[in-house]
Short mmCIF file of C-alpha atoms in Angstrom, two decimals:
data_model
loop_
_atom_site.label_atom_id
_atom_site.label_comp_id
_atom_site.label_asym_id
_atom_site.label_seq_id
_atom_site.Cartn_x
_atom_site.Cartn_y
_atom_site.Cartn_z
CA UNK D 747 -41.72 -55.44 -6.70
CA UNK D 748 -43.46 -53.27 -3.58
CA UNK D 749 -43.99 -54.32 -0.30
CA UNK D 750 -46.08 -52.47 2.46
CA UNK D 751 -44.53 -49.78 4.22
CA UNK D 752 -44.10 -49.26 8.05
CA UNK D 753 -45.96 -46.54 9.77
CA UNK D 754 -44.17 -43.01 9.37
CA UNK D 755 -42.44 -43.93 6.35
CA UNK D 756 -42.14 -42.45 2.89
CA UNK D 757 -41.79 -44.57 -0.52
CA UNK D 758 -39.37 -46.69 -0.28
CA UNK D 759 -39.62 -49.99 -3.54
CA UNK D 760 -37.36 -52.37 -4.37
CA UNK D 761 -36.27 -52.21 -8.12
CA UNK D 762 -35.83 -55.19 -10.52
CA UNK D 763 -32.09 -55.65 -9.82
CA UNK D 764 -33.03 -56.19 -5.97
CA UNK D 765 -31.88 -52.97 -4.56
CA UNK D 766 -33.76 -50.62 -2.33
CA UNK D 767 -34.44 -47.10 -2.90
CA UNK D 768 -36.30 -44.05 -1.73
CA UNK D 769 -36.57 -40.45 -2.17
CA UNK D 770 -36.76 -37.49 -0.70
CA UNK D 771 -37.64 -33.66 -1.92
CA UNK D 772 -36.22 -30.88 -0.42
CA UNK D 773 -34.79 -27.51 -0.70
CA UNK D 774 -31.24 -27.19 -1.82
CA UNK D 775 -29.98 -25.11 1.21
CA UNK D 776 -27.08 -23.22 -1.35
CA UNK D 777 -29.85 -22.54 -4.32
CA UNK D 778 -32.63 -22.45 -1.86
CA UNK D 779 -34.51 -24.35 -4.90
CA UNK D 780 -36.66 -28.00 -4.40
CA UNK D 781 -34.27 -30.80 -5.24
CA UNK D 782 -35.21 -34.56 -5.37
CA UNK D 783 -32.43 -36.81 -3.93
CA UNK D 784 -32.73 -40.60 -4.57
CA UNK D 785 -31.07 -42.93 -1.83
CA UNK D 786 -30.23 -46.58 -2.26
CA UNK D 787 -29.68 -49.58 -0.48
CA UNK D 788 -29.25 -53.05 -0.03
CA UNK D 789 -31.83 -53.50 2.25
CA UNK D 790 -35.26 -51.64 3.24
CA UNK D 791 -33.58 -50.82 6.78
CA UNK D 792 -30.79 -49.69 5.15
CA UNK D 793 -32.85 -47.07 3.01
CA UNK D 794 -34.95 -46.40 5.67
CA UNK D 795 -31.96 -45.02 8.10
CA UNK D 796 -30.95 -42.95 4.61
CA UNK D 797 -34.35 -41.71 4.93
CA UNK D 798 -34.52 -40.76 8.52
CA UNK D 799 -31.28 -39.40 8.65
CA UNK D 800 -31.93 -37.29 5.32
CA UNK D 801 -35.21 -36.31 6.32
CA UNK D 802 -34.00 -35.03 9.84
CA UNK D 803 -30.66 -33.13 7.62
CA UNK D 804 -33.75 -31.23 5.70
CA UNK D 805 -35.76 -29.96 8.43
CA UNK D 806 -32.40 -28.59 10.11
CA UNK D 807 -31.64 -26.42 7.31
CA UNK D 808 -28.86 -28.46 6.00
CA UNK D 809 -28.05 -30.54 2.84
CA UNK D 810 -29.80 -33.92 2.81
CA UNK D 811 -26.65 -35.01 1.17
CA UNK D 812 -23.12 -33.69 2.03
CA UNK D 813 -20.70 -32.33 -1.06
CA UNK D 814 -18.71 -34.73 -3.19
CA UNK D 815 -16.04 -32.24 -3.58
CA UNK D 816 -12.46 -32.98 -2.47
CA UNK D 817 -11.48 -31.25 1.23
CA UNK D 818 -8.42 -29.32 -1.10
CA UNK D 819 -11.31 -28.21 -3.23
CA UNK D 820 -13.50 -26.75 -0.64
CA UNK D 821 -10.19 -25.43 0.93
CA UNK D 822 -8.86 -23.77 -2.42
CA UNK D 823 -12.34 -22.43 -2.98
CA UNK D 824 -12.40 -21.13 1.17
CA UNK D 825 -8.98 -19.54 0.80
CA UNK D 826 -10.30 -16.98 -1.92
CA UNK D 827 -13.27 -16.45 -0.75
CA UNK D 828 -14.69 -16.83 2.64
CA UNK D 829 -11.28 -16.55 4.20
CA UNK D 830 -10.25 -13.35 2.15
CA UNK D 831 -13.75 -11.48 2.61
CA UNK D 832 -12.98 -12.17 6.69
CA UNK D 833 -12.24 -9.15 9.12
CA UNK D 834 -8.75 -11.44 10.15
CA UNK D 835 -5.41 -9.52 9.93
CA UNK D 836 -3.58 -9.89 6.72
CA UNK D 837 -0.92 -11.91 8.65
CA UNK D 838 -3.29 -14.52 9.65
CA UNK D 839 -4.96 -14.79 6.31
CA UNK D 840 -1.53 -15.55 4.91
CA UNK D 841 -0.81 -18.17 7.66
CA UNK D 842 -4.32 -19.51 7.10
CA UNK D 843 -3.45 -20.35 3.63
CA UNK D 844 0.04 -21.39 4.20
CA UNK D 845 -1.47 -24.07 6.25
CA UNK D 846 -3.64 -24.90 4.01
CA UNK D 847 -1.63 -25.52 1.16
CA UNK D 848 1.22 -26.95 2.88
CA UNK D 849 -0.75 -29.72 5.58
CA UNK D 850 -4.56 -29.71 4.45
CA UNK D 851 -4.78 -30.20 1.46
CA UNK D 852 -1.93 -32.42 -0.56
CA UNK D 853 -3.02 -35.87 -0.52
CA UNK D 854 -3.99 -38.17 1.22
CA UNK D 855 -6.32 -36.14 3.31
CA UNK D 856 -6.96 -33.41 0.96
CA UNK D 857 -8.32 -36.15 -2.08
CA UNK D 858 -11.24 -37.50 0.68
CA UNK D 859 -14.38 -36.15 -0.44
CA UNK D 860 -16.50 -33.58 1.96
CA UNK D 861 -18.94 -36.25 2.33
CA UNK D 862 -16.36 -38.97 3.26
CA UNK D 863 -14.98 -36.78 5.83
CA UNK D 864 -15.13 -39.03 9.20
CA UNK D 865 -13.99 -37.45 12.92
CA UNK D 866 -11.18 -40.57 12.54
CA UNK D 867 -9.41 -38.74 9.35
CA UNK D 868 -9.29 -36.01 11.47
CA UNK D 869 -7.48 -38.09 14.14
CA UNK D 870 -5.22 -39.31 11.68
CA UNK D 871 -4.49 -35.90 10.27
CA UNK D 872 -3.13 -34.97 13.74
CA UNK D 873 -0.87 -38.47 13.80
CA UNK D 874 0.41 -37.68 10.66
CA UNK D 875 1.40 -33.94 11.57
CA UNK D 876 2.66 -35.20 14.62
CA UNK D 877 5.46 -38.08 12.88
CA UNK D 878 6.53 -35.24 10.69
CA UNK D 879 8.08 -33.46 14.07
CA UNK D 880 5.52 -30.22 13.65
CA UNK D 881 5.55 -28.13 16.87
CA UNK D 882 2.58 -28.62 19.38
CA UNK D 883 1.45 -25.10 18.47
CA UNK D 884 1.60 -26.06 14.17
CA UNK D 885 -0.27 -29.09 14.83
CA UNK D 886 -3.10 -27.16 16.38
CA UNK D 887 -3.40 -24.20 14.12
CA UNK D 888 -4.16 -26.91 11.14
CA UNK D 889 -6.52 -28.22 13.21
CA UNK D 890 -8.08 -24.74 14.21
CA UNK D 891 -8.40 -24.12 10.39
CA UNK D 892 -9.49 -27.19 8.96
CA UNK D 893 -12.46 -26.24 11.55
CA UNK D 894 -12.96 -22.65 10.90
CA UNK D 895 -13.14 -23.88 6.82
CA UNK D 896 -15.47 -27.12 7.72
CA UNK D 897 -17.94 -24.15 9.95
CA UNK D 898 -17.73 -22.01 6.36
CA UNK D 899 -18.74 -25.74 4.57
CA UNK D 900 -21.60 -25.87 6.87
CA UNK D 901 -22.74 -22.77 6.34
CA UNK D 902 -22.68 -22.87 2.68
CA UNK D 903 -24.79 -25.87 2.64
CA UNK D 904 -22.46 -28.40 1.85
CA UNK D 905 -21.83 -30.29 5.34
CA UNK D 906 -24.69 -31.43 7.88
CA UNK D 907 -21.81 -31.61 10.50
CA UNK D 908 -18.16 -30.78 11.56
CA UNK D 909 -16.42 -33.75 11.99
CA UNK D 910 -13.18 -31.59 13.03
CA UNK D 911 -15.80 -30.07 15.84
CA UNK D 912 -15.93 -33.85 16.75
CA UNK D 913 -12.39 -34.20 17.70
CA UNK D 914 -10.60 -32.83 20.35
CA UNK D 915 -8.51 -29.62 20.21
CA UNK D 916 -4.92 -30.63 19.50
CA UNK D 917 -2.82 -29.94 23.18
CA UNK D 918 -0.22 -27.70 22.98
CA UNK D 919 2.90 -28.50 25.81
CA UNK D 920 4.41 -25.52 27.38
CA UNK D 921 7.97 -26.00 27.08
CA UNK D 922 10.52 -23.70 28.47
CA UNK D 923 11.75 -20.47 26.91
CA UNK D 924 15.18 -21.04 25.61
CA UNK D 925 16.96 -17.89 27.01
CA UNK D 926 21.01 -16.49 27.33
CA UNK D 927 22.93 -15.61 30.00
CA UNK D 928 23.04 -11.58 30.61
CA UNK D 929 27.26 -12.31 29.71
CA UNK D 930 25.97 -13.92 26.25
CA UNK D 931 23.52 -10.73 25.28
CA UNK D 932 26.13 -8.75 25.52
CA UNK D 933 28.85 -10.79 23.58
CA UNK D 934 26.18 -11.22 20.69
CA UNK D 935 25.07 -7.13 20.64
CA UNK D 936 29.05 -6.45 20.53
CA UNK D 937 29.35 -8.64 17.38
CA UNK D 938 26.09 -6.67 15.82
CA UNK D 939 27.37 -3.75 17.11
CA UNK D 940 28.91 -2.18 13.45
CA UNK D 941 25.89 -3.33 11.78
CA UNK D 942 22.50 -1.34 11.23
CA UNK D 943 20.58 -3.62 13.28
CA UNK D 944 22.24 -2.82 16.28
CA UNK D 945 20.00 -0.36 18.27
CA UNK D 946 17.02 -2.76 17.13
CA UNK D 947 18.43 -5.68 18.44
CA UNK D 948 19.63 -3.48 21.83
CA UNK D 949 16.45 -2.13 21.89
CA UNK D 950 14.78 -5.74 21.81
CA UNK D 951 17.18 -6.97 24.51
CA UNK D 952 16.93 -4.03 26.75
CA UNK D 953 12.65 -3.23 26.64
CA UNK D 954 11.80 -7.26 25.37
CA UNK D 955 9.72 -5.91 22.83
CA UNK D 956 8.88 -8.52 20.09
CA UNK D 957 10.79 -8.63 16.38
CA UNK D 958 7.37 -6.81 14.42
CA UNK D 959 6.45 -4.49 17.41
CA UNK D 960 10.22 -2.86 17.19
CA UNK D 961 9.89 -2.64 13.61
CA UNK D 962 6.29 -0.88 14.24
CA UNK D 963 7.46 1.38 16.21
CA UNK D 964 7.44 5.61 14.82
CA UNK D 965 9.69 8.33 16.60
CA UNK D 966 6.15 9.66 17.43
CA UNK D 967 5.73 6.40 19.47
CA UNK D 968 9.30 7.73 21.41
CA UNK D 969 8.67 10.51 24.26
CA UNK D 970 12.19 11.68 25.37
CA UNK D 971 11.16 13.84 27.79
CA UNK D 972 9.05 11.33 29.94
CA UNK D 973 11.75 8.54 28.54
CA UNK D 974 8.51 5.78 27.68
CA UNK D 975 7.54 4.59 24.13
CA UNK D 976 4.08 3.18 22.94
CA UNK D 977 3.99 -0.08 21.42
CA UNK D 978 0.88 0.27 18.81
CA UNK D 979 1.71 -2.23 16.23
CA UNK D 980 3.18 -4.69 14.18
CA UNK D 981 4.87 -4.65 11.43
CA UNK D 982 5.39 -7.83 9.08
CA UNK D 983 5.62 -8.88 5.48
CA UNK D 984 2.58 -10.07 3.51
CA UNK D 985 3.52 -10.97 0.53
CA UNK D 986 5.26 -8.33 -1.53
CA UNK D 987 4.57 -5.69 1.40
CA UNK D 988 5.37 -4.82 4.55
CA UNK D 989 2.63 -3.74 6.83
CA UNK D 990 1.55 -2.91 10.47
CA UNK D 991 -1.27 -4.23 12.19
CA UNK D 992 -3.34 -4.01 15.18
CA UNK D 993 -1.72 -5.49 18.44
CA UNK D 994 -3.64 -9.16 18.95
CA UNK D 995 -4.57 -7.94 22.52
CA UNK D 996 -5.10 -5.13 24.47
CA UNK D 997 -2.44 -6.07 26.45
CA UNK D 998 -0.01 -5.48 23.67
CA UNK D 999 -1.06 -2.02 23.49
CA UNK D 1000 1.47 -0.66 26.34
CA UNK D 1001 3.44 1.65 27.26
CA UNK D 1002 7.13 1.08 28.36
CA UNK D 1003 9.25 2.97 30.19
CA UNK D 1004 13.31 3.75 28.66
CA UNK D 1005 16.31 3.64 30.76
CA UNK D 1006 18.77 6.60 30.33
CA UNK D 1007 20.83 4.33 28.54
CA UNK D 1008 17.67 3.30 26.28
CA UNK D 1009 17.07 7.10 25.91
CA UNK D 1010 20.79 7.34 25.25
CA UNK D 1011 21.01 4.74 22.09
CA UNK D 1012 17.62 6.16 20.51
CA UNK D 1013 18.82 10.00 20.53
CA UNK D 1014 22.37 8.46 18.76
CA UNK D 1015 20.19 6.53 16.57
CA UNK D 1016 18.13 9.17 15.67
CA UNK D 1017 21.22 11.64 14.68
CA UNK D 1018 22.54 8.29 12.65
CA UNK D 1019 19.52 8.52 10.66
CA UNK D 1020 18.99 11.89 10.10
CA UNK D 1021 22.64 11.45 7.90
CA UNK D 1022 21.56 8.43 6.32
CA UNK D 1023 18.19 11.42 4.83
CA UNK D 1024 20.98 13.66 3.97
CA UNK D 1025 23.13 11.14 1.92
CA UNK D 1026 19.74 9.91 0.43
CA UNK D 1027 18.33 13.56 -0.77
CA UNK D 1028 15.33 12.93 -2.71
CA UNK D 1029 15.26 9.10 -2.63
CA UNK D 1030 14.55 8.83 1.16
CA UNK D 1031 11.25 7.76 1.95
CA UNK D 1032 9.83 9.20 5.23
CA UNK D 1033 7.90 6.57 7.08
CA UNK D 1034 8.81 7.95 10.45
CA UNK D 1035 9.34 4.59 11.24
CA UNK D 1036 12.31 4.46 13.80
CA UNK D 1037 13.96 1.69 12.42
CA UNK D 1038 14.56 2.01 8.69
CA UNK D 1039 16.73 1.36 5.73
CA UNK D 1040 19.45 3.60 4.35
CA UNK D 1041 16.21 4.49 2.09
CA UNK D 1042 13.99 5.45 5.00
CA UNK D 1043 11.92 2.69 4.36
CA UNK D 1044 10.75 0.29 7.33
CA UNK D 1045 13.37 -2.47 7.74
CA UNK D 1046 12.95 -6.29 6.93
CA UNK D 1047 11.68 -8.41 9.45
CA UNK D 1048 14.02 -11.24 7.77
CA UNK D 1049 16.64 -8.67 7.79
CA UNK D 1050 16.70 -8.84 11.18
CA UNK D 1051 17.07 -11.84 11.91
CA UNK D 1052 19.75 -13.09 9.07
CA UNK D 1053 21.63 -9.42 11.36
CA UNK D 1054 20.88 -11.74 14.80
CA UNK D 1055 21.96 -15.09 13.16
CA UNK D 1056 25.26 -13.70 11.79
CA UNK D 1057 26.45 -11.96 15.57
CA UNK D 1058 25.46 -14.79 17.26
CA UNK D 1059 27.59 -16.86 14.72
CA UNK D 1060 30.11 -14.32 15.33
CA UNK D 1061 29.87 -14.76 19.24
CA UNK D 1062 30.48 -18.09 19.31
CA UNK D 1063 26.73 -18.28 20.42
CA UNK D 1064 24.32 -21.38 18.94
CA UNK D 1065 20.39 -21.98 19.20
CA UNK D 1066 19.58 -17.85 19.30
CA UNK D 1067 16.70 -16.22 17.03
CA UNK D 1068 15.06 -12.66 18.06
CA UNK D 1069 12.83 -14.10 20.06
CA UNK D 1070 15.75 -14.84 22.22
CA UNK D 1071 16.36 -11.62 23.18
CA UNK D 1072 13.07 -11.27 24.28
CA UNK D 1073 13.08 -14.11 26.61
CA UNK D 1074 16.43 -13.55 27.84
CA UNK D 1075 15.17 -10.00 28.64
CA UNK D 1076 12.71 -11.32 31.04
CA UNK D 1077 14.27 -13.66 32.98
CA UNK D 1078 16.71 -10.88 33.37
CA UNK D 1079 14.04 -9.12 35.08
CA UNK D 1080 12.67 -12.07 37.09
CA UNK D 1081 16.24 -13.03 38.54
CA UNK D 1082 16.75 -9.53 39.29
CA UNK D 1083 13.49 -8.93 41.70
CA UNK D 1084 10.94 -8.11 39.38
CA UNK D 1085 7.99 -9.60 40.21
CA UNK D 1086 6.08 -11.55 37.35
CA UNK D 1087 2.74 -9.68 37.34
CA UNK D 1088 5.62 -6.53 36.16
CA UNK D 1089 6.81 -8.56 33.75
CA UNK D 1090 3.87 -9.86 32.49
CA UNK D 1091 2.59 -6.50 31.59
CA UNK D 1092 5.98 -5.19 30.12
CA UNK D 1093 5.82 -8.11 27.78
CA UNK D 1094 2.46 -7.58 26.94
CA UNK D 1095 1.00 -11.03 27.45
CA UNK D 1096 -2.81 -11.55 27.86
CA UNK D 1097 -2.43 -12.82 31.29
CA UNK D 1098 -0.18 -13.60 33.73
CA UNK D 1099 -1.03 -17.26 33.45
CA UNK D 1100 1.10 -17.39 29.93
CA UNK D 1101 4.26 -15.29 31.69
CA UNK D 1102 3.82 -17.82 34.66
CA UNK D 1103 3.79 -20.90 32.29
CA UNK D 1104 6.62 -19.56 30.57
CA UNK D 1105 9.27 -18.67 32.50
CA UNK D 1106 7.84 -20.81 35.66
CA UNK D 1107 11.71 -22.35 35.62
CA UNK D 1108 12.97 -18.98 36.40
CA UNK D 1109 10.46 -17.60 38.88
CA UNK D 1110 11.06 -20.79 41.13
CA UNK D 1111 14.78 -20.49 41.32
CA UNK D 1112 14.31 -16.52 42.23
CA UNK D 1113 12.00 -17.29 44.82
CA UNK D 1114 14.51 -19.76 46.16
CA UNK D 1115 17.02 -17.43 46.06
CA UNK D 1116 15.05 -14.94 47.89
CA UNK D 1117 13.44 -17.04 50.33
CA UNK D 1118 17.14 -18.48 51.15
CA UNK D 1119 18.38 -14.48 51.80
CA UNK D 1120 15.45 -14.29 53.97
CA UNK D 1121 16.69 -16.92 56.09
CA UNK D 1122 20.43 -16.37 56.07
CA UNK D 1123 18.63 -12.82 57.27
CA UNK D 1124 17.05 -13.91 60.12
CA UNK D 1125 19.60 -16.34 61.00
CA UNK D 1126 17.82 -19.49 60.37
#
């Protein structure tokens, strides 16, 4: 049975068992070849907002109807292929995946169809990560993939729309950097001091380099004579390899200067493994890397820290990972004087802003302490 149409509208009929339906004939924006897509409803309003809305979908460019795939299907597919054919560093196209499989796309969220996908399942998404006691910082690099792989949907064709691009960025709280006492570093490098992490972890504690930039690190990175080295890299494992990348920021390219002591340990370290080449003849492997096996090859990044885990154990010491060092390091330097701009750049944040958020605890209780010499000074 027909019925007149309103002005502006296409063909819209009602069929014999009473429901609405229309169509529309566009071009498939994947194939780039004309597609007709049929839309039903229970009403004529009802078909005529399918219409609109699919009409409007066409003349952007995008599908007039979004994929029925499953979000872990478009995700499985986006992993191997847009994701892997991306200029990102190998360590973040591991982590991308990681998250993928692990919080995107087991069910429930990753059995919703693309074209299901509402802004609300995103919401829900970040509740859910949330119960499961995720850090701040997890909970928002989901989100920041789901996104990047929705953008990748939409460019494919298969989405109109984001809905992730709909929610709000996950916030991330600043919490304070757990840290040890100068006394503690030193009872913790005495219990590692036997093993062949040692001048790593010492060199860590001393410099606050991180864990992969240490392990990055070449004796052509190390100038004795001006007592500095370069930091240039990373070094991590990706899968069955180790590799070094690219700093993430300029500001992690930098160059740090060595106490004598620092000098001190590297020239011992250096004589150490020039005996550990002799004892391994033709089996050693020269990475010039400055921190290596009894092999020559670069050391594990897990290595090191099962090496940390087991002094600190030793040491009586609880709660301490490499990145301990680090932090301990700096608000070494902070309660000793150093001002935080100094210690922004030796740690090679982006911007001060981060070191200031970071170690704000510290900063406040140094300026007290100097503002309260200041006055004992002028005998206030």
């Amino acid at each position: 049975m027909g019925s007149k149409r309103a002005n502006g509208e296409g063909s819209i009929y009602q069929r014999s068992d009473g429901r609405w339906c229309s169509a529309i004939v566009a071009d498939d924006p994947v194939t780039g070849q004309r597609h007709r897509t049929v839309l039903y409803g229970k009403t004529r309003t009802e078909v005529r907002h399918k219409l609109k809305a699919a009409t409007e979908r066409a003349e952007a460019g995008g599908p007039v109807r979004d994929a029925k795939a499953t979000v872990a299907a478009w995700l499985a597919q986006w992993r191997a292929t847009a994701l892997e054919a991306s200029t990102r560093k190998p360590t973040t196209k591991e982590l991308y995946s990681s998250l993928c499989r692990k919080h995107l796309e087991p069910e429930p969220f990753g059995a919703k169809p693309l074209d299901r996908l509402r802004p609300v399942d995103v919401d829900a998404l970040i509740i859910a990560l949330r119960d499961k006691k995720l850090a701040d910082s997890t909970v928002r690099q989901v989100y920041t993939v789901l996104r990047l792989a929705l953008d990748d949907a939409m460019r494919d064709g298969l989405l109109a729309s984001n809905v992730a691009a709909k929610v709000k960025r996950p916030r991330v709280t600043q919490s304070e950097a757990r840290y040890l006492p100068t006394a503690d570093v030193k009872r913790l490098l005495q219990a590692a001091e036997k093993s062949r992490y040692y001048a790593v972890l010492t060199l860590i504690a001393g410099t606050g380099l991180r864990k992969g930039e240490a392990l990055a690190l070449t004796w052509a990175d190390i100038d004795f004579a001006a007592a500095t080295l370069r930091v240039r890299g990373t070094l991590s494992r990706v899968g069955k390899q180790k590799i070094v990348t690219e700093p993430k920021t300029e500001k992690s390219r930098r160059t740090l200067p060595l106490s004598p002591a620092m000098v001190a340990l590297l020239r011992r370290h250096r004589a150490s493994q020039r005996a550990d080449q002799l004892r391994a003849g033709s089996e050693w492997a020269a990475s010039g890397h400055v921190f290596t096996s009894q092999h020559g090859t670069p050391l594990e990044p897990r290595a090191v820290l099962r090496a940390l885990t087991t002094a600190a154990k030793a040491a009586g010491i609880k709660g301490a990972n490499v990145h301990t060092l680090r932090h301990s390091a700096a608000t070494g330097w902070i309660e000793n004087g150093v001002s935080l701009k100094a210690v922004s750049e030796a740690l090679g944040h982006s911007s001060i802003a981060i070191t200031g958020d970071v170690y704000a605890h510290v900063s406040e209780q140094a300026t007290l302490e100097a503002m309260t010499l200041l006055s004992d000074a002028i005998g206030v």
